[in-house]
């Protein structure tokens, strides 16, 4: 499935339920933030090692997968409502980051510029 197919599926889901009236940018951004918070809660208090193995734990892995699904759905819907192409936005941001963090200066360093 492509991002276009996902966008169409999420849009259809909302339209079938007459939810587009509630899908304002503000509401979708707030819902997205809430879902990201639920994803973060799955990692809260885990050590870096435990976090790296979270998908190997059946229950925790299923919860993380579900929360990432929720995040993707809300992000996709928000981008659709705002008329933003997700892939284009991500690739543009990646190009900007490549300029800001050239390999020869950033490799192996977490320092922000």
PDB file of C-alpha atoms in Angstrom, residues 3-4 6-7 35 37-38 48 52 61 73 79 83 91 94 111:
ATOM      1  CA  UNK A   3       0.818   6.608   1.168  1.00  0.00           C
ATOM      2  CA  UNK A   4      -1.820   7.679  -1.373  1.00  0.00           C
ATOM      3  CA  UNK A   6      -3.460   4.987   3.042  1.00  0.00           C
ATOM      4  CA  UNK A   7      -4.610   8.596   2.754  1.00  0.00           C
ATOM      5  CA  UNK A  35      -1.292   9.191  20.404  1.00  0.00           C
ATOM      6  CA  UNK A  37       2.052  10.375  24.241  1.00  0.00           C
ATOM      7  CA  UNK A  38       0.563   6.877  24.375  1.00  0.00           C
ATOM      8  CA  UNK A  48      17.799   1.552  26.602  1.00  0.00           C
ATOM      9  CA  UNK A  52      15.653  -2.015  22.025  1.00  0.00           C
ATOM     10  CA  UNK A  61       5.352  -5.239  20.949  1.00  0.00           C
ATOM     11  CA  UNK A  73      -3.369   7.380  10.950  1.00  0.00           C
ATOM     12  CA  UNK A  79      -1.579  15.990   6.267  1.00  0.00           C
ATOM     13  CA  UNK A  83      -3.093  19.391   1.721  1.00  0.00           C
ATOM     14  CA  UNK A  91      12.042  14.273   1.714  1.00  0.00           C
ATOM     15  CA  UNK A  94      15.657  15.196   4.937  1.00  0.00           C
ATOM     16  CA  UNK A 111      25.336  17.542  18.652  1.00  0.00           C
TER      17      UNK A 111
END
